[in-house]
mmCIF file of N, CA and C in Angstrom:
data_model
loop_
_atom_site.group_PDB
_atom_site.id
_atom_site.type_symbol
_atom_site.label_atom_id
_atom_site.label_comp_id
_atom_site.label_asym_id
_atom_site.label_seq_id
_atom_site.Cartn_x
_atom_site.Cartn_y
_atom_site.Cartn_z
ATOM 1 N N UNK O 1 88.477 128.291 127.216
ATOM 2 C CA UNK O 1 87.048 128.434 127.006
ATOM 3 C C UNK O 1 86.736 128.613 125.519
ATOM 4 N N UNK O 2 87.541 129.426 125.062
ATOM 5 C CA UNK O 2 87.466 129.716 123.697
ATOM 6 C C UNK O 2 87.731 128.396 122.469
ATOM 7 N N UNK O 3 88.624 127.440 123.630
ATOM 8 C CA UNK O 3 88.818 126.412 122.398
ATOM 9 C C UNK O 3 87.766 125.666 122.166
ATOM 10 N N UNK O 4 86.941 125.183 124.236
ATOM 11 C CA UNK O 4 85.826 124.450 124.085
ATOM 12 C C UNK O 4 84.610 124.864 123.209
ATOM 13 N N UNK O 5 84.578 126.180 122.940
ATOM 14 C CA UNK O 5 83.144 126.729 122.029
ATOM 15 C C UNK O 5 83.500 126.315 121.037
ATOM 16 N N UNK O 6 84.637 126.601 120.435
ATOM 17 C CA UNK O 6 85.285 126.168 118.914
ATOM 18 C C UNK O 6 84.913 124.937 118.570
ATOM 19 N N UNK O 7 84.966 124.312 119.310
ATOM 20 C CA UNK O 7 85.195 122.596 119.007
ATOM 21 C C UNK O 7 84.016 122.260 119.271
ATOM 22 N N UNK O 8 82.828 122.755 119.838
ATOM 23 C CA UNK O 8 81.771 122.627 120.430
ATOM 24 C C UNK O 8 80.677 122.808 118.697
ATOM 25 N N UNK O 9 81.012 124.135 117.992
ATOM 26 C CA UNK O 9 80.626 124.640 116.870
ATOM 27 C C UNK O 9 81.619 123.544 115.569
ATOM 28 N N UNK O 10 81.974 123.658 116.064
ATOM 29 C CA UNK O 10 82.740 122.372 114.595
ATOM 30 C C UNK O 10 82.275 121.563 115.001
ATOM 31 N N UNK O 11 81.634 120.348 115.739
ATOM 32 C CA UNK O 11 81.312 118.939 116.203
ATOM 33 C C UNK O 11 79.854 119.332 115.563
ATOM 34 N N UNK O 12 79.362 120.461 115.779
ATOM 35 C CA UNK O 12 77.545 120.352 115.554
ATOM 36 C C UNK O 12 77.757 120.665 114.177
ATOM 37 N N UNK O 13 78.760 121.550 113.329
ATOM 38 C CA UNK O 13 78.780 121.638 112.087
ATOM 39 C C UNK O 13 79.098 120.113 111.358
ATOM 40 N N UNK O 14 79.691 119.631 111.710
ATOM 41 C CA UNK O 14 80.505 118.248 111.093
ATOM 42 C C UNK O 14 79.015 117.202 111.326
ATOM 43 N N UNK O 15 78.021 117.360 112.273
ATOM 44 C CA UNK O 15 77.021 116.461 112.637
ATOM 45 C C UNK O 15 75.799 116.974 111.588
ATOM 46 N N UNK O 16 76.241 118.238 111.632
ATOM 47 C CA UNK O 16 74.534 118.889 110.205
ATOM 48 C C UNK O 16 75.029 118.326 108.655
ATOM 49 N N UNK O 17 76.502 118.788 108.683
ATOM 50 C CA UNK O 17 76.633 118.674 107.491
ATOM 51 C C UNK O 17 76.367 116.907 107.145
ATOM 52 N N UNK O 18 76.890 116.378 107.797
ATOM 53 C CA UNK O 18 76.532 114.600 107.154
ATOM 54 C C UNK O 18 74.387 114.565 107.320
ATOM 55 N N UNK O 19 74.454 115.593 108.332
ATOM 56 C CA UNK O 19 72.828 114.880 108.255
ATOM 57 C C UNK O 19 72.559 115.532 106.959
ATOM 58 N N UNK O 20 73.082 116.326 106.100
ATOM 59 C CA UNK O 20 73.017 116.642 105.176
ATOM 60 C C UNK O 20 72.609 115.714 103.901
ATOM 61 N N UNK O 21 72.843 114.642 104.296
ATOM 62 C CA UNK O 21 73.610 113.259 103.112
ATOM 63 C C UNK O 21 72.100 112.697 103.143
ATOM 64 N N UNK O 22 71.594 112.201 102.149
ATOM 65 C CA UNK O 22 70.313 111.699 101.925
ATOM 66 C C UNK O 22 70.800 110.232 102.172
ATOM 67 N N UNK O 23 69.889 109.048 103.269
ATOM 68 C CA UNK O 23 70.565 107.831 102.842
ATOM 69 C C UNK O 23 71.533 107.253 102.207
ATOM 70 N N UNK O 24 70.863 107.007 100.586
ATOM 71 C CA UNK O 24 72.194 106.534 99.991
ATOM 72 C C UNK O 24 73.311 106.973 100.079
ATOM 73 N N UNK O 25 73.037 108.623 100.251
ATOM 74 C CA UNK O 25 74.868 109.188 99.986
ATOM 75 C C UNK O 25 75.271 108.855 101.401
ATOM 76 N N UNK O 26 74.580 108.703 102.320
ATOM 77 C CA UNK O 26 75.373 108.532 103.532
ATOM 78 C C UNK O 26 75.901 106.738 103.489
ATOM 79 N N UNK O 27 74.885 106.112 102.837
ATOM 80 C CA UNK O 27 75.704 104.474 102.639
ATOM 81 C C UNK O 27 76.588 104.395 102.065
ATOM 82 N N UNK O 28 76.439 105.413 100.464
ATOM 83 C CA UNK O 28 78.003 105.544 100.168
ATOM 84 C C UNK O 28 79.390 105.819 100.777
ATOM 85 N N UNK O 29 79.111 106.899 101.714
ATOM 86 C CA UNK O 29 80.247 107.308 102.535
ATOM 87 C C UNK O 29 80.517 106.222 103.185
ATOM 88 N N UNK O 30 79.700 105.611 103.692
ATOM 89 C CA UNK O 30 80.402 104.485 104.497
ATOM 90 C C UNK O 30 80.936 103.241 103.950
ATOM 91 N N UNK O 31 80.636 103.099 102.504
ATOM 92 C CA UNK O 31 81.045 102.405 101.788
ATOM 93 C C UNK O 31 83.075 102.782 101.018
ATOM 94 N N UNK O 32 82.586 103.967 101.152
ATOM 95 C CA UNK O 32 83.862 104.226 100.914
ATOM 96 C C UNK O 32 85.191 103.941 101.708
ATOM 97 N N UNK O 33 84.323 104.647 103.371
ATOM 98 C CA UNK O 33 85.225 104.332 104.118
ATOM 99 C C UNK O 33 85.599 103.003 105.139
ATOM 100 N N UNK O 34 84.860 102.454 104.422
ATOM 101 C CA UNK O 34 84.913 100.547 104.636
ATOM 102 C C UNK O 34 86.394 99.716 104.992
ATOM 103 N N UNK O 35 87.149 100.120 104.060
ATOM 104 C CA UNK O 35 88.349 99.959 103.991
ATOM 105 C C UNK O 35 88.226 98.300 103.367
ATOM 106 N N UNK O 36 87.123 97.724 102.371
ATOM 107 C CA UNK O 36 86.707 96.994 101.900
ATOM 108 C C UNK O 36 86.742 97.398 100.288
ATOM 109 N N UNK O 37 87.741 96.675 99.878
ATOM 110 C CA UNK O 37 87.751 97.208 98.210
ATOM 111 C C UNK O 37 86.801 96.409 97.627
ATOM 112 N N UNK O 38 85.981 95.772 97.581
ATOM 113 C CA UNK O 38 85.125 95.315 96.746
ATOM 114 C C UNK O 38 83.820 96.649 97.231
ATOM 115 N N UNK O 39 83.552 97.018 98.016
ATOM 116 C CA UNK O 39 82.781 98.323 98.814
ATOM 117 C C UNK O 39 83.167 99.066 97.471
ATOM 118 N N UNK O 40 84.493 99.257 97.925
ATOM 119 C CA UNK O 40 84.822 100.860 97.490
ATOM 120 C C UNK O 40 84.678 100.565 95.575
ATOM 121 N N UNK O 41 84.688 99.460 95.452
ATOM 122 C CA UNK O 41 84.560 99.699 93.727
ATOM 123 C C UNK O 41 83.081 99.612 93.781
ATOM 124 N N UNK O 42 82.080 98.685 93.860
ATOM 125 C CA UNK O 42 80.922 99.151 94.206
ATOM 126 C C UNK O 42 80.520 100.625 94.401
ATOM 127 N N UNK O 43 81.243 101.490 95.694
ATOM 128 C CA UNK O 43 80.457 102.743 95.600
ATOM 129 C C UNK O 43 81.086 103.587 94.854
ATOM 130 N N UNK O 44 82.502 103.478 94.046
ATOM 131 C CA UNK O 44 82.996 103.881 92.839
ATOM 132 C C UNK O 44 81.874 103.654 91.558
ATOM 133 N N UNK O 45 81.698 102.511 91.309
ATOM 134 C CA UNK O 45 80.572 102.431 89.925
ATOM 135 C C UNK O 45 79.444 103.016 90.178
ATOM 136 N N UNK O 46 78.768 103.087 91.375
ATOM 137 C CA UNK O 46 77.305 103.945 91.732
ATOM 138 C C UNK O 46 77.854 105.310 91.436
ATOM 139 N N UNK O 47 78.833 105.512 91.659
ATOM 140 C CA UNK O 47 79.071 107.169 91.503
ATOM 141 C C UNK O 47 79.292 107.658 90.578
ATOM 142 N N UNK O 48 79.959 106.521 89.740
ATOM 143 C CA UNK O 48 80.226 106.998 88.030
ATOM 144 C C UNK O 48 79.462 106.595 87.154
ATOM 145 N N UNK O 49 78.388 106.028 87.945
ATOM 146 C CA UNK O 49 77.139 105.835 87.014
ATOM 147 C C UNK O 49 76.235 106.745 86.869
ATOM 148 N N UNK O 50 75.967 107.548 87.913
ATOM 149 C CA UNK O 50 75.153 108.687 88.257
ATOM 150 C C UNK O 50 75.615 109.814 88.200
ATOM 151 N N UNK O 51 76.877 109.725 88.851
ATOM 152 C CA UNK O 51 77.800 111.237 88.832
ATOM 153 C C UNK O 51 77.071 112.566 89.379
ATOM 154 N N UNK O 52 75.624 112.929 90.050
ATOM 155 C CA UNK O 52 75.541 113.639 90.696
ATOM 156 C C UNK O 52 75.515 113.791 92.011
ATOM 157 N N UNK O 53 76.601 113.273 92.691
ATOM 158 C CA UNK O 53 76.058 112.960 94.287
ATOM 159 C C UNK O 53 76.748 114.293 94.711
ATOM 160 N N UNK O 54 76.427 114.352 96.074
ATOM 161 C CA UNK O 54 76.595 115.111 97.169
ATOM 162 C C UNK O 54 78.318 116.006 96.816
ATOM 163 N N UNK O 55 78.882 117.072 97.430
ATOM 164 C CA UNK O 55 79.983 116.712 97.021
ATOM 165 C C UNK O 55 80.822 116.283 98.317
ATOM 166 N N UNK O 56 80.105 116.401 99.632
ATOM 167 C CA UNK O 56 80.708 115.603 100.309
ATOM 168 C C UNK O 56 80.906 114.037 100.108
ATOM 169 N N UNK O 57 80.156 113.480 99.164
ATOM 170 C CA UNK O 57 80.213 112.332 99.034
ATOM 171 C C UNK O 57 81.632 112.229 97.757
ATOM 172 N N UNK O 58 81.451 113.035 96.879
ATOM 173 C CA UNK O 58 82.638 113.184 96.080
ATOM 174 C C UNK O 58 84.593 113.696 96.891
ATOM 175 N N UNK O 59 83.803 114.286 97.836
ATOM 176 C CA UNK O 59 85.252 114.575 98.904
ATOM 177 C C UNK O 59 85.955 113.223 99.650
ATOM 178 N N UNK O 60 84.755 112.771 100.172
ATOM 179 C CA UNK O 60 85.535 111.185 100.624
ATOM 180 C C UNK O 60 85.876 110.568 99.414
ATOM 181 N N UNK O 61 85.123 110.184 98.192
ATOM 182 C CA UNK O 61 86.015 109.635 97.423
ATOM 183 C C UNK O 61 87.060 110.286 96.388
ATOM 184 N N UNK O 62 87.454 111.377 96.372
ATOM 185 C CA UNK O 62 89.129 112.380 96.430
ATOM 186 C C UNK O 62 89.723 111.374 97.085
ATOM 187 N N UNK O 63 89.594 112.117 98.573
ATOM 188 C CA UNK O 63 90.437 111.346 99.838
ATOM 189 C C UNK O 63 90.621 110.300 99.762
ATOM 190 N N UNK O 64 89.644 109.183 99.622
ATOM 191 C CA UNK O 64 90.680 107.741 99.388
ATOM 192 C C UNK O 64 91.650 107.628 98.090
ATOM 193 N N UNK O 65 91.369 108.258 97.490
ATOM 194 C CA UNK O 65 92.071 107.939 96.437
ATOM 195 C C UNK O 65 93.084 109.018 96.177
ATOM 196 N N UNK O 66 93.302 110.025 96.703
ATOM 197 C CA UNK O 66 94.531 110.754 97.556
ATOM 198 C C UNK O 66 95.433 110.543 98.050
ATOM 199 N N UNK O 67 94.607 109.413 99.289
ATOM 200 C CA UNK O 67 95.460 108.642 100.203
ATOM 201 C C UNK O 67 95.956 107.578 99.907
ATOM 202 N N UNK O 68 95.480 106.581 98.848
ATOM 203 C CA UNK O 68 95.774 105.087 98.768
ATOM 204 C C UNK O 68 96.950 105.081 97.068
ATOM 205 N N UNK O 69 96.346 105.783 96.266
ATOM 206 C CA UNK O 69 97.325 105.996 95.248
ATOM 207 C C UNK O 69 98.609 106.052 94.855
ATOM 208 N N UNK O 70 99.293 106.519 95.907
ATOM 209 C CA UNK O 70 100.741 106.612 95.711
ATOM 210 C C UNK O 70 101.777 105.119 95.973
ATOM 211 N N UNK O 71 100.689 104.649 96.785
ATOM 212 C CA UNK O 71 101.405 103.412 97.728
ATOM 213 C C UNK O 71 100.557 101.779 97.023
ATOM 214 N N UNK O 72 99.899 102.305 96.127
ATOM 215 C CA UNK O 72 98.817 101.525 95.693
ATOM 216 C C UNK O 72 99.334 100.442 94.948
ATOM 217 N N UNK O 73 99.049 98.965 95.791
ATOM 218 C CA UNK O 73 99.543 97.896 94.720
ATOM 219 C C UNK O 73 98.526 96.854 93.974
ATOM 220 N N UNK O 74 99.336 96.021 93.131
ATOM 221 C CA UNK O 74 98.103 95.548 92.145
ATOM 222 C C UNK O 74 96.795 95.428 92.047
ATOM 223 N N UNK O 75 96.668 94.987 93.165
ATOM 224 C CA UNK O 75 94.719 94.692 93.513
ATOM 225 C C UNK O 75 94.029 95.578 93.513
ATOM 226 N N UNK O 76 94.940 96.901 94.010
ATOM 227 C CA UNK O 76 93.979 98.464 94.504
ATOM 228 C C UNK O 76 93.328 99.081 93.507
ATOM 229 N N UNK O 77 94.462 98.569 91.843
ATOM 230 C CA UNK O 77 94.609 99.800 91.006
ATOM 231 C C UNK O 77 93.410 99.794 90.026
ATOM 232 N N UNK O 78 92.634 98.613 90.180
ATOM 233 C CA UNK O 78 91.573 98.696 89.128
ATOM 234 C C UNK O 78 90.130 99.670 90.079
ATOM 235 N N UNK O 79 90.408 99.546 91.228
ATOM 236 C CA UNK O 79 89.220 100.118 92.231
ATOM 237 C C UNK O 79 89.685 101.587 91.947
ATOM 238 N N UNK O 80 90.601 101.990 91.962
ATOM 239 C CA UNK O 80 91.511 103.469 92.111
ATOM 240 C C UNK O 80 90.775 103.713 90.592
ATOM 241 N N UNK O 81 90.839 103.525 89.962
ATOM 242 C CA UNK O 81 90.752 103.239 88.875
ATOM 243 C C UNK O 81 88.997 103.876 88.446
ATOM 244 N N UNK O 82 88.519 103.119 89.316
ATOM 245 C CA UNK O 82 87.253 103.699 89.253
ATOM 246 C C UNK O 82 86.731 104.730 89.949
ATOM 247 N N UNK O 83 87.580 105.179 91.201
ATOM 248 C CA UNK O 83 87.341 106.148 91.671
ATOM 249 C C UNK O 83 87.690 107.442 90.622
ATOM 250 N N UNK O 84 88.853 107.352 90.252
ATOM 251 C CA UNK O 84 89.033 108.370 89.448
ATOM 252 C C UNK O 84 88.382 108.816 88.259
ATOM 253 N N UNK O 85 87.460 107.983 87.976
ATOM 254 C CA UNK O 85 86.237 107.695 86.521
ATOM 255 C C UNK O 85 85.184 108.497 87.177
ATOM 256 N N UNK O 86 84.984 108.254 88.816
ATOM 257 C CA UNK O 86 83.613 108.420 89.261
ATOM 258 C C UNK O 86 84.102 109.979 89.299
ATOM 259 N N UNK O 87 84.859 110.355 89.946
ATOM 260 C CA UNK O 87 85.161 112.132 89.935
ATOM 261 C C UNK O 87 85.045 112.623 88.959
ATOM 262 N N UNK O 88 85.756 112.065 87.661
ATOM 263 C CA UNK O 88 85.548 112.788 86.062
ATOM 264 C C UNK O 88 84.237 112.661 86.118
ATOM 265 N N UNK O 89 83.169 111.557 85.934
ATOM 266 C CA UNK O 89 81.740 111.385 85.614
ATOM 267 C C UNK O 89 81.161 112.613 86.603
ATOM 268 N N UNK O 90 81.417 113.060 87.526
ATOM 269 C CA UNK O 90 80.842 114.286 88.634
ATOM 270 C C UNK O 90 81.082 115.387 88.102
ATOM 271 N N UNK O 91 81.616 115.911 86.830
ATOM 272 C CA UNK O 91 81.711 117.303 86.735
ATOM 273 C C UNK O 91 81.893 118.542 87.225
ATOM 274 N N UNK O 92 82.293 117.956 88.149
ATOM 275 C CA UNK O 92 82.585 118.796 89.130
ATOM 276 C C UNK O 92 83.993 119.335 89.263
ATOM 277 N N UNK O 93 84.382 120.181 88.517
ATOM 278 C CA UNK O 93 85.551 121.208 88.539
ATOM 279 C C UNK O 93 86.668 120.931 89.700
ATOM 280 N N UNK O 94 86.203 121.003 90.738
ATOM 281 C CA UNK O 94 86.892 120.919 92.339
ATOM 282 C C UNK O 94 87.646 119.836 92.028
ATOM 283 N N UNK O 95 87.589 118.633 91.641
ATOM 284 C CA UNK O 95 88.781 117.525 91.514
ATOM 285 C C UNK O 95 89.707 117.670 90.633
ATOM 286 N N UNK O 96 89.687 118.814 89.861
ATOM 287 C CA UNK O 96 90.547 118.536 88.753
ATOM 288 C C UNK O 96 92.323 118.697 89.163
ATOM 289 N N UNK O 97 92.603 119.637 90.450
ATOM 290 C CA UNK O 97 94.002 119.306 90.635
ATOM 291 C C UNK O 97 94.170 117.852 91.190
ATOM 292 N N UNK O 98 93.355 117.374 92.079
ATOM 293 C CA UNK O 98 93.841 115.657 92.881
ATOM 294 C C UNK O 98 93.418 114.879 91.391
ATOM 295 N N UNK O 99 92.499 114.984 90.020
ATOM 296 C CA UNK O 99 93.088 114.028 89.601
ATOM 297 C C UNK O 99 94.002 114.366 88.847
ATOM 298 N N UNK O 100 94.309 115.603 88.622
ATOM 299 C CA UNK O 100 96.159 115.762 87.607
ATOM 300 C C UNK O 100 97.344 114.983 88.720
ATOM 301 N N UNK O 101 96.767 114.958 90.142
ATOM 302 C CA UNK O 101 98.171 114.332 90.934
ATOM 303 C C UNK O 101 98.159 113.299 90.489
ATOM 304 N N UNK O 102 97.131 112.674 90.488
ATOM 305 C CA UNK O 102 97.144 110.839 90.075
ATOM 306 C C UNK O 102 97.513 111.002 88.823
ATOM 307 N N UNK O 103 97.057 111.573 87.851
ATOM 308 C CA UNK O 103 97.249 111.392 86.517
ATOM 309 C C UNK O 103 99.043 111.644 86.648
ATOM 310 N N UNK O 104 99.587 112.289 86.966
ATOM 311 C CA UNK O 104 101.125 112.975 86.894
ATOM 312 C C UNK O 104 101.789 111.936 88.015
ATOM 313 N N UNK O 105 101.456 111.586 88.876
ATOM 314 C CA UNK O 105 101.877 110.792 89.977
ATOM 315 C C UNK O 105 101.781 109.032 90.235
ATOM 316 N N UNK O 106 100.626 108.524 89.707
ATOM 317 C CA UNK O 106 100.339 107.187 89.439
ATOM 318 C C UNK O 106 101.444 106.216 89.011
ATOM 319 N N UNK O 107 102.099 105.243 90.538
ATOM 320 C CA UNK O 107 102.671 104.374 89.768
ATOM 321 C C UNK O 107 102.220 103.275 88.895
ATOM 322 N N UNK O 108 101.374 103.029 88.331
ATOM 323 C CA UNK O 108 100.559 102.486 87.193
ATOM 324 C C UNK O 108 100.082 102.620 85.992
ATOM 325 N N UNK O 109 100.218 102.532 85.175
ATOM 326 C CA UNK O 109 100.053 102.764 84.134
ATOM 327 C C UNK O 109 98.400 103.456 83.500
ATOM 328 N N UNK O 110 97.903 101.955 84.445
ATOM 329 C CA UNK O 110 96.191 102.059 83.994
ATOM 330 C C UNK O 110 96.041 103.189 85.007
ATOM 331 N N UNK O 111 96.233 103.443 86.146
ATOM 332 C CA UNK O 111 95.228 104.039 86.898
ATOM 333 C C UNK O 111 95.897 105.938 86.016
ATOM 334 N N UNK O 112 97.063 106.204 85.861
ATOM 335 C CA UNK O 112 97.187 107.203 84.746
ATOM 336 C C UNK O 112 96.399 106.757 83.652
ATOM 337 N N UNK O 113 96.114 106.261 83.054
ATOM 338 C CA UNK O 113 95.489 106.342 82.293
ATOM 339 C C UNK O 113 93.880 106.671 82.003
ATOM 340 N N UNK O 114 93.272 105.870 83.270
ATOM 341 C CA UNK O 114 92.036 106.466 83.995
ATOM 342 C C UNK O 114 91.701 107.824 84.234
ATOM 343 N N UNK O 115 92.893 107.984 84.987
ATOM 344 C CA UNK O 115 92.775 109.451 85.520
ATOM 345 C C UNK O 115 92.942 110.754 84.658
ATOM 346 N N UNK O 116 93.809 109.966 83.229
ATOM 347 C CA UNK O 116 93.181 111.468 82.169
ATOM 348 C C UNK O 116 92.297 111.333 81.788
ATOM 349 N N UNK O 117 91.544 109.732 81.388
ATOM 350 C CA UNK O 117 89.973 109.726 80.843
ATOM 351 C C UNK O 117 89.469 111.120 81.386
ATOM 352 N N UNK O 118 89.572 110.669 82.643
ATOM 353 C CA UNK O 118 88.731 111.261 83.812
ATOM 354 C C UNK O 118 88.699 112.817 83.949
ATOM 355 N N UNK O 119 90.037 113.363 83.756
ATOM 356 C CA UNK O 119 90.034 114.806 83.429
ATOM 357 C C UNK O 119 89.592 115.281 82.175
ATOM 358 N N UNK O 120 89.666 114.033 81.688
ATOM 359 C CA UNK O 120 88.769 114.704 79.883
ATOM 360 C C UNK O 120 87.356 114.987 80.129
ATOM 361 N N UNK O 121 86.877 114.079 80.645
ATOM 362 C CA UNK O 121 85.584 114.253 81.258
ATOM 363 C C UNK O 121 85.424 115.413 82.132
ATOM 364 N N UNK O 122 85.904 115.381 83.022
ATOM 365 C CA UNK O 122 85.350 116.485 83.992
ATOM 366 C C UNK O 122 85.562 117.646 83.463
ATOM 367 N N UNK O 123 86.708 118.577 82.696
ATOM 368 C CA UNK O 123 86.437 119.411 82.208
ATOM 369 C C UNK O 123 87.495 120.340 82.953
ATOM 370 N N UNK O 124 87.257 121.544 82.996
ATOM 371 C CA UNK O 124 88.578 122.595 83.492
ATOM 372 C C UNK O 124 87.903 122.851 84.933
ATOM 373 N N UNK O 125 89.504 123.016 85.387
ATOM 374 C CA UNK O 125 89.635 123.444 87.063
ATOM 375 C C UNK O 125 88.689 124.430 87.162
ATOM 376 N N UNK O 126 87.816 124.364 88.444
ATOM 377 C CA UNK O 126 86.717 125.567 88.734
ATOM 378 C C UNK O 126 86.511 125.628 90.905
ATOM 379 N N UNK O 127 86.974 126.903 91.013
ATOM 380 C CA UNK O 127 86.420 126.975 92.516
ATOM 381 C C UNK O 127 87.444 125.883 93.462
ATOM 382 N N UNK O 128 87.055 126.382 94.476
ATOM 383 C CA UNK O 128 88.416 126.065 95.362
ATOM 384 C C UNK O 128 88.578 124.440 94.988
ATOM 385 N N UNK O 129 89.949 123.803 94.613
ATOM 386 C CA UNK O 129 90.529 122.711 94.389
ATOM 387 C C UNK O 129 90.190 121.760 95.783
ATOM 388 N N UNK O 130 89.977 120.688 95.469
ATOM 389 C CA UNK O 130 89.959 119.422 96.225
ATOM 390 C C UNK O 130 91.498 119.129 96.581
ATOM 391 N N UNK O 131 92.240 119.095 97.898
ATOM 392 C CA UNK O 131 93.556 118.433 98.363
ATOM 393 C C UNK O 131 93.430 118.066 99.464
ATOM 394 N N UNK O 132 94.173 116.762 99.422
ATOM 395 C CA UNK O 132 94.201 115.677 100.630
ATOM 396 C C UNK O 132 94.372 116.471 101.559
ATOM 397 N N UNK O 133 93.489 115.675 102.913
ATOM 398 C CA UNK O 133 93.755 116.495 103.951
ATOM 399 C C UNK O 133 91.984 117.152 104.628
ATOM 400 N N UNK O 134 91.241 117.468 103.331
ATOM 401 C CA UNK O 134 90.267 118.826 103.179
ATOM 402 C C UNK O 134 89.613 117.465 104.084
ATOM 403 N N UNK O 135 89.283 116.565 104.241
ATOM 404 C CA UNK O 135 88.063 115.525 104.512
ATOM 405 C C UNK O 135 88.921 114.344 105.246
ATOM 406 N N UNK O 136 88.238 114.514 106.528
ATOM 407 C CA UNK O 136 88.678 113.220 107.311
ATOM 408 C C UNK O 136 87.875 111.688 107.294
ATOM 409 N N UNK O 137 88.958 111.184 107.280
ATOM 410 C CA UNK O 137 88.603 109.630 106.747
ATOM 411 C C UNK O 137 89.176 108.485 107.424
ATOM 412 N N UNK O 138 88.596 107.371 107.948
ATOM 413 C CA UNK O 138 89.711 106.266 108.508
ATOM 414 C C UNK O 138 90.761 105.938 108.274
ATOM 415 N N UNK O 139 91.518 105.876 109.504
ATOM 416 C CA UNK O 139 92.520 105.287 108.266
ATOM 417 C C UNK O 139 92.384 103.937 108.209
ATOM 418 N N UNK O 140 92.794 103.483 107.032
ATOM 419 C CA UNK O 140 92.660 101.889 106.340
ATOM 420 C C UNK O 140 93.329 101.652 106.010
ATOM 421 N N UNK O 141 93.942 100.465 105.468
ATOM 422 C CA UNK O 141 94.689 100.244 104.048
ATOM 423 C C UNK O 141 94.147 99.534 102.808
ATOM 424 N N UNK O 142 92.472 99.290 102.952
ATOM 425 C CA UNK O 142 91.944 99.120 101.502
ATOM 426 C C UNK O 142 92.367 97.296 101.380
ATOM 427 N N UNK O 143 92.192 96.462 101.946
ATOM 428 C CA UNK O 143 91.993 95.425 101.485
ATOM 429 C C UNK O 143 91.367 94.635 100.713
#
């Protein structure tokens, strides 16, 4: 009984919090999780053009780029690339350990290289850290 209330209160929390998302940020999210890389660089440049969105909208794009980074081959790395620009452009403190992973972890050259832009930009670690896992996401493999 106790599990059904649980799960009952997380399903209506998980349903407020996205109604949370004003349109666009909710097209973004779904742009992200498209599993469409021309999408995801698209809602990469909206984000690092603006850099104030939601930070659930900044959590899905962590997470893909959490998830797709390590395994990430040629085509991915210029989109990765921009994800990690769009988190620095967000100022937002919370990414700064997932992008030191990419930055320290990146088999690529450019997308390390992005990813310290990107910590130059964003500035010093602040408030609980962003790590894979925190935000559920399709799985894809980013075509």
């Amino acid at each position: 009984m106790k599990r059904i209330l649980l799960s009952i209160v997380l399903l209506c929390f998980v349903s407020l919090s996205h109604a949370a998302l004003n349109p666009a940020e909710k097209r973004l999210v779904a742009m992200l999780e498209s599993g469409d890389l021309s999408q995801l660089k698209s809602a990469a440049k909206q984000i690092e053009g603006r850099g104030g969105y939601d930070q659930q909208v900044l959590d899905v794009a962590a997470e893909v780029l959490l998830q797709v980074y390590p395994d990430a081959w040629d085509k991915q790395i210029d989109t990765l690339s921009w994800l990690a620009r769009a988190l620095g452009a967000s100022k937002n403190g919370r990414y700064y350990d997932a992008l030191q992973e990419v930055r320290v972890g990146a088999p690529h050259k450019k997308l390390t290289k992005h990813a310290t832009k990107a910590l130059k930009e964003l500035g010093p670690a602040q408030g609980t850290q962003y790590r894979r896992g925190m935000t559920s996401i399709p799985t894809t493999d980013y075509r």
